[in-house]
PDB file of C-alpha atoms in Angstrom:
ATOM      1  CA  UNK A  10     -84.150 194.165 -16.548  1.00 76.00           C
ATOM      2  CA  UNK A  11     -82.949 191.416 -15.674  1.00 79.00           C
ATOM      3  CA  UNK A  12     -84.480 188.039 -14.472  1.00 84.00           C
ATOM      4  CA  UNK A  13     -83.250 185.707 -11.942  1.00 88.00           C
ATOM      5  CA  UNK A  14     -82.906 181.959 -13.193  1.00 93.00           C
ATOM      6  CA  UNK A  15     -83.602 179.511 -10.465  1.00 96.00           C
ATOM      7  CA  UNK A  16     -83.377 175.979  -9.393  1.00 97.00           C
ATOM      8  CA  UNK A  17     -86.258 174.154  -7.036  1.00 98.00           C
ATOM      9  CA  UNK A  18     -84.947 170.717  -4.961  1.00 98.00           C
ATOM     10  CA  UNK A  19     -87.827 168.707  -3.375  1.00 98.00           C
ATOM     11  CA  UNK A  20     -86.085 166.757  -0.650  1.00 97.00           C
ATOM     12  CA  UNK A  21     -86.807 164.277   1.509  1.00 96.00           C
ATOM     13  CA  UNK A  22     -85.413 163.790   4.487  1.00 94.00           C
ATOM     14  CA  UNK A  23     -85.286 160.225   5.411  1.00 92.00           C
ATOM     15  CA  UNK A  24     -84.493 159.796   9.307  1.00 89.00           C
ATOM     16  CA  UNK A  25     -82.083 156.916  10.522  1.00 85.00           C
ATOM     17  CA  UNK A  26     -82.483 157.249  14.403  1.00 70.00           C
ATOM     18  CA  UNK A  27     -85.525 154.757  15.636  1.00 65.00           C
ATOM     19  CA  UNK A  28     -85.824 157.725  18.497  1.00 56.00           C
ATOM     20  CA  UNK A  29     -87.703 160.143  16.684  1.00 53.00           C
ATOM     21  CA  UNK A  30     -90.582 160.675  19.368  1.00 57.00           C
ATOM     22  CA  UNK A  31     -87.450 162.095  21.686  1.00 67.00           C
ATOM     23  CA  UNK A  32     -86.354 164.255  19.116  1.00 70.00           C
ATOM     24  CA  UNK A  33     -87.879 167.801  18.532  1.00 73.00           C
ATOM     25  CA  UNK A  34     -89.106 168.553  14.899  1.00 80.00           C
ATOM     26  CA  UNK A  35     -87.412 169.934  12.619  1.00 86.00           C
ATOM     27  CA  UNK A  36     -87.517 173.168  10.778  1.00 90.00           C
ATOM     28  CA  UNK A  37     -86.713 175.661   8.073  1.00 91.00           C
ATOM     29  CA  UNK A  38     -83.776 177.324  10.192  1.00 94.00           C
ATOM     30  CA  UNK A  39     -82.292 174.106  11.021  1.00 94.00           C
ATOM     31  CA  UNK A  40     -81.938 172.645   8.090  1.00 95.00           C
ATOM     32  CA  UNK A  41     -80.770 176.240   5.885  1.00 96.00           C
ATOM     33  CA  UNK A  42     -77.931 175.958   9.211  1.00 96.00           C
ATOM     34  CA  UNK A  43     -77.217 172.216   8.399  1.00 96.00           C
ATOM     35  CA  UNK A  44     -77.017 172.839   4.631  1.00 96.00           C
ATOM     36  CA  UNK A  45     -74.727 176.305   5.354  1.00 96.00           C
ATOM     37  CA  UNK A  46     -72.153 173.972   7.410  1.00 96.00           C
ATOM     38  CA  UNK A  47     -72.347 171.166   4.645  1.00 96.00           C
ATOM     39  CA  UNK A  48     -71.449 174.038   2.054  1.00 96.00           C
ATOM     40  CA  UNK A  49     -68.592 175.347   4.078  1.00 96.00           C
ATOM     41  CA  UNK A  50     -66.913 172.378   5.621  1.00 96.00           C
ATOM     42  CA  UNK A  51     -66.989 170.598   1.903  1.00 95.00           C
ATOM     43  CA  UNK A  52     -66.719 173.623  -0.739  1.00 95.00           C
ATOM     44  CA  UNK A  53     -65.121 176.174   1.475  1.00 95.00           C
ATOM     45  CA  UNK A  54     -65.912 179.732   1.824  1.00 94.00           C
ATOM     46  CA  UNK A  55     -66.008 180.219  -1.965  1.00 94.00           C
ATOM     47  CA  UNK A  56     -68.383 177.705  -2.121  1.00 94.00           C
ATOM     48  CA  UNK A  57     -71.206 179.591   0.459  1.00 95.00           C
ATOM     49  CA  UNK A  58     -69.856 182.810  -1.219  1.00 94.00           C
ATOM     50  CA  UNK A  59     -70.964 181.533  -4.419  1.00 94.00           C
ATOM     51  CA  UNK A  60     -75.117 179.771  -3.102  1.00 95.00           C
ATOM     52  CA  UNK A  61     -75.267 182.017   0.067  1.00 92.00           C
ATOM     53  CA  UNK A  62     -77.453 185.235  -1.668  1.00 93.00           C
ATOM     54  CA  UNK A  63     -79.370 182.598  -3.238  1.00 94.00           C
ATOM     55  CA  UNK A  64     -80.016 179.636  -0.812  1.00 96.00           C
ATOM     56  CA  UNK A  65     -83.740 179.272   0.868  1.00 96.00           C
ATOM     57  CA  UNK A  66     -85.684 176.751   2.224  1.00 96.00           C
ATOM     58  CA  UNK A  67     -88.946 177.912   0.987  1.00 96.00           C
ATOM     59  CA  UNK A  68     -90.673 175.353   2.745  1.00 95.00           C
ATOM     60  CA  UNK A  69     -90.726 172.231   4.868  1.00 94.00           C
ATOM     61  CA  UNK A  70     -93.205 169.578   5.858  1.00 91.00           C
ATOM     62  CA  UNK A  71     -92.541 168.006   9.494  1.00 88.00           C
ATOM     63  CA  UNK A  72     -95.188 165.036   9.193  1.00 86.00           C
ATOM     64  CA  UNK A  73     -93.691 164.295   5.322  1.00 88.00           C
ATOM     65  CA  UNK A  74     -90.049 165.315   5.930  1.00 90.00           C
ATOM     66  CA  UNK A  75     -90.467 166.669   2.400  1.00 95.00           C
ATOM     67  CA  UNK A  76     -88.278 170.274   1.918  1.00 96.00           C
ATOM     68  CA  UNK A  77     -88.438 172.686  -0.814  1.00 97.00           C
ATOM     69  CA  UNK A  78     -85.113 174.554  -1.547  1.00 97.00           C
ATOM     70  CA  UNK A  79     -84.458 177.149  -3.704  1.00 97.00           C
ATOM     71  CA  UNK A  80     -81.007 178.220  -5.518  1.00 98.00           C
ATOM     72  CA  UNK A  81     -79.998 180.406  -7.987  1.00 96.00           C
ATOM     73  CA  UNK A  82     -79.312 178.008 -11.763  1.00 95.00           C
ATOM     74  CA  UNK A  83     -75.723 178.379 -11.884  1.00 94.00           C
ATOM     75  CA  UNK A  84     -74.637 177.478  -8.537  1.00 94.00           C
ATOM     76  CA  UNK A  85     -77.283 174.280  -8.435  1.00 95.00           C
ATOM     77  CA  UNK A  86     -75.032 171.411  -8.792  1.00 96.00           C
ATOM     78  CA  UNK A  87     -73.008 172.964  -5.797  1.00 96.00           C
ATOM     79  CA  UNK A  88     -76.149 172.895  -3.783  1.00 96.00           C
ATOM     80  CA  UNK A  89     -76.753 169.768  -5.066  1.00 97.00           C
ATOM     81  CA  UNK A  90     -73.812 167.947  -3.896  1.00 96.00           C
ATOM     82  CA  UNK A  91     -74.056 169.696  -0.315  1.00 96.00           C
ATOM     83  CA  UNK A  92     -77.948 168.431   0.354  1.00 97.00           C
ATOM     84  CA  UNK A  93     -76.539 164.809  -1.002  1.00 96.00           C
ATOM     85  CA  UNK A  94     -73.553 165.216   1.820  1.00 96.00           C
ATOM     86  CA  UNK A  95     -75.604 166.131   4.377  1.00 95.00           C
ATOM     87  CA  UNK A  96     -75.610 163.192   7.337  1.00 93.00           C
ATOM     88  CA  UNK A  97     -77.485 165.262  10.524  1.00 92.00           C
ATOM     89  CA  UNK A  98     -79.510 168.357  11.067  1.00 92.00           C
ATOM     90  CA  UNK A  99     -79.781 169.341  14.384  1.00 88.00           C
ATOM     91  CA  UNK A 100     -77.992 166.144  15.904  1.00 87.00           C
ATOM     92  CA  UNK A 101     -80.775 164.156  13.875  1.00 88.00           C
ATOM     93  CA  UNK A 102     -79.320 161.365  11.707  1.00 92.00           C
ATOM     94  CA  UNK A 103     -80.707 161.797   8.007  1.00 92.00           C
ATOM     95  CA  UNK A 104     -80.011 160.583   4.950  1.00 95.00           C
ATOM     96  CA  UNK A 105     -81.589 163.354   1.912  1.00 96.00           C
ATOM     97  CA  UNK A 106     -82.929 162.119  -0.915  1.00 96.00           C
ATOM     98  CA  UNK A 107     -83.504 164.548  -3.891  1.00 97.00           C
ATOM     99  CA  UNK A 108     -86.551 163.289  -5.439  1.00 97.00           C
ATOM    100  CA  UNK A 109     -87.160 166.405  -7.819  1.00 97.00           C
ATOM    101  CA  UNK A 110     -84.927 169.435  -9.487  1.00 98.00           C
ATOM    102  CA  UNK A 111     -87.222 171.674 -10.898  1.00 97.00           C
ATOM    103  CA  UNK A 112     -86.869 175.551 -12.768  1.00 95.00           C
ATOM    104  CA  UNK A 113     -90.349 176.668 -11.241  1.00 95.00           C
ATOM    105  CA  UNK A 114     -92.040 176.164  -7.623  1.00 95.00           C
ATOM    106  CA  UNK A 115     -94.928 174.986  -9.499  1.00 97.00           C
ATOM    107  CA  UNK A 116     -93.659 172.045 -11.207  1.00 97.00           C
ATOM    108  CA  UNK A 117     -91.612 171.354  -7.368  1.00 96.00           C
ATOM    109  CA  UNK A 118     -95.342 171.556  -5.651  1.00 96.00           C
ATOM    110  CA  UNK A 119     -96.877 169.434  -8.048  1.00 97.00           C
ATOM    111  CA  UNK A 120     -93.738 166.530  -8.091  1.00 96.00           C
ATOM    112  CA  UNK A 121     -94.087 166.717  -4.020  1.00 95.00           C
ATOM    113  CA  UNK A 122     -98.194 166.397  -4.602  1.00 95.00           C
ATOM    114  CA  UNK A 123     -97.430 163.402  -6.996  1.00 96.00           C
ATOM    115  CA  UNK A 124     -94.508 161.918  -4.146  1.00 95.00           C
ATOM    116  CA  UNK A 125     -96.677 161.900  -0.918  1.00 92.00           C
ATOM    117  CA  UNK A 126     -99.338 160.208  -3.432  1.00 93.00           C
ATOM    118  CA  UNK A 127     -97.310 157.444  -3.799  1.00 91.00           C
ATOM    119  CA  UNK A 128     -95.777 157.248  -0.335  1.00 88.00           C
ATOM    120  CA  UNK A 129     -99.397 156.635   0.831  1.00 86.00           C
ATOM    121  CA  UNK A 130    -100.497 154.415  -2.064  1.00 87.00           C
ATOM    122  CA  UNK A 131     -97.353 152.425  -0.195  1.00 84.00           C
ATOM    123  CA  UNK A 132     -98.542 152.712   2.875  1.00 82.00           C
ATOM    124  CA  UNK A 133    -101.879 151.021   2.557  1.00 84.00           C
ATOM    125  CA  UNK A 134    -100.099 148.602   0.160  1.00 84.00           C
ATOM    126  CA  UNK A 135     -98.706 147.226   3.329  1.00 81.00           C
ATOM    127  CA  UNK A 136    -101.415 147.335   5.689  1.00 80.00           C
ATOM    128  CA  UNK A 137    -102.825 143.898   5.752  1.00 60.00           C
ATOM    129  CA  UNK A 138    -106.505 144.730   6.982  1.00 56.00           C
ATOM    130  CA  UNK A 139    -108.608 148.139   6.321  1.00 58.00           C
ATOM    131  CA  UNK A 140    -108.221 148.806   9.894  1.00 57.00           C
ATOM    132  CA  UNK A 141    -105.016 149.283   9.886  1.00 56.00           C
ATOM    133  CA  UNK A 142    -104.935 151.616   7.372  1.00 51.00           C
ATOM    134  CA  UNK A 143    -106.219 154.603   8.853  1.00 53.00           C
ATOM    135  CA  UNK A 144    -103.636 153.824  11.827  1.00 54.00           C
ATOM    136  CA  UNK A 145    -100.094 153.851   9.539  1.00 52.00           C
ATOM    137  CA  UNK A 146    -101.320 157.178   7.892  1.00 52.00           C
TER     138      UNK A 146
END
């Protein structure tokens, strides 16, 4: 038997558009569609042939923005350069940012554990008073 090798992107999405209360949140459909039209408009049909049986978004965070893709090992870099072209999901201007490649889920939920530790540790950086604090989080 055989075992299937795979690849695990944690992703942030970083949003460009100040109008994000107008906008409706994304989700896990919306963004495999956005990634399925950045694979075909910039690698072709071969290119989806090739990461469409593998491709999921296994999960997705809409107060973080922070996505967890799978793809099978071989076709990884292809996926790779489609999540880095990716400019909008569902009209919403983004810019991705991959900020882990992992071979297991585990070592993915524990890099996005470590990331939102740090984007908070920011986050009160900033705030000037302790009331503020619990406001900006």
């Amino acid at each position: 038997m055989v075992r299937f090798k795979n690849r695990w992107f944690l992703v942030e999405f970083i949003t460009v558009s100040s109008e994000l209360s107008q906008q409706p949140p994304l989700d896990n459909k919306q963004i495999y569609s956005a990634l399925r039209q950045s694979i075909i408009s910039n690698f072709g049909d071969t290119g989806w042939g090739a990461v469409g049986m593998s491709l999921t978004v296994k999960y997705f965070s809409p107060t973080t923005n922070i996505c967890i893709i799978r793809v099978a090992r071989d076709q990884h870099k292809l996926a790779w350069g489609a999540i880095t072209l990716l400019t909008t999901v569902n009209g919403v201007r983004i810019i991705p940012h991959v900020v882990h490649v992992s071979g297991t889920i585990k070592h993915t939920q524990l890099a996005a554990i470590k990331h939102n530790r740090e984007v908070i540790s920011r986050f009160r950086a900033r705030a000037k008073n302790p009331s503020m604090r619990l406001h900006q989080l």
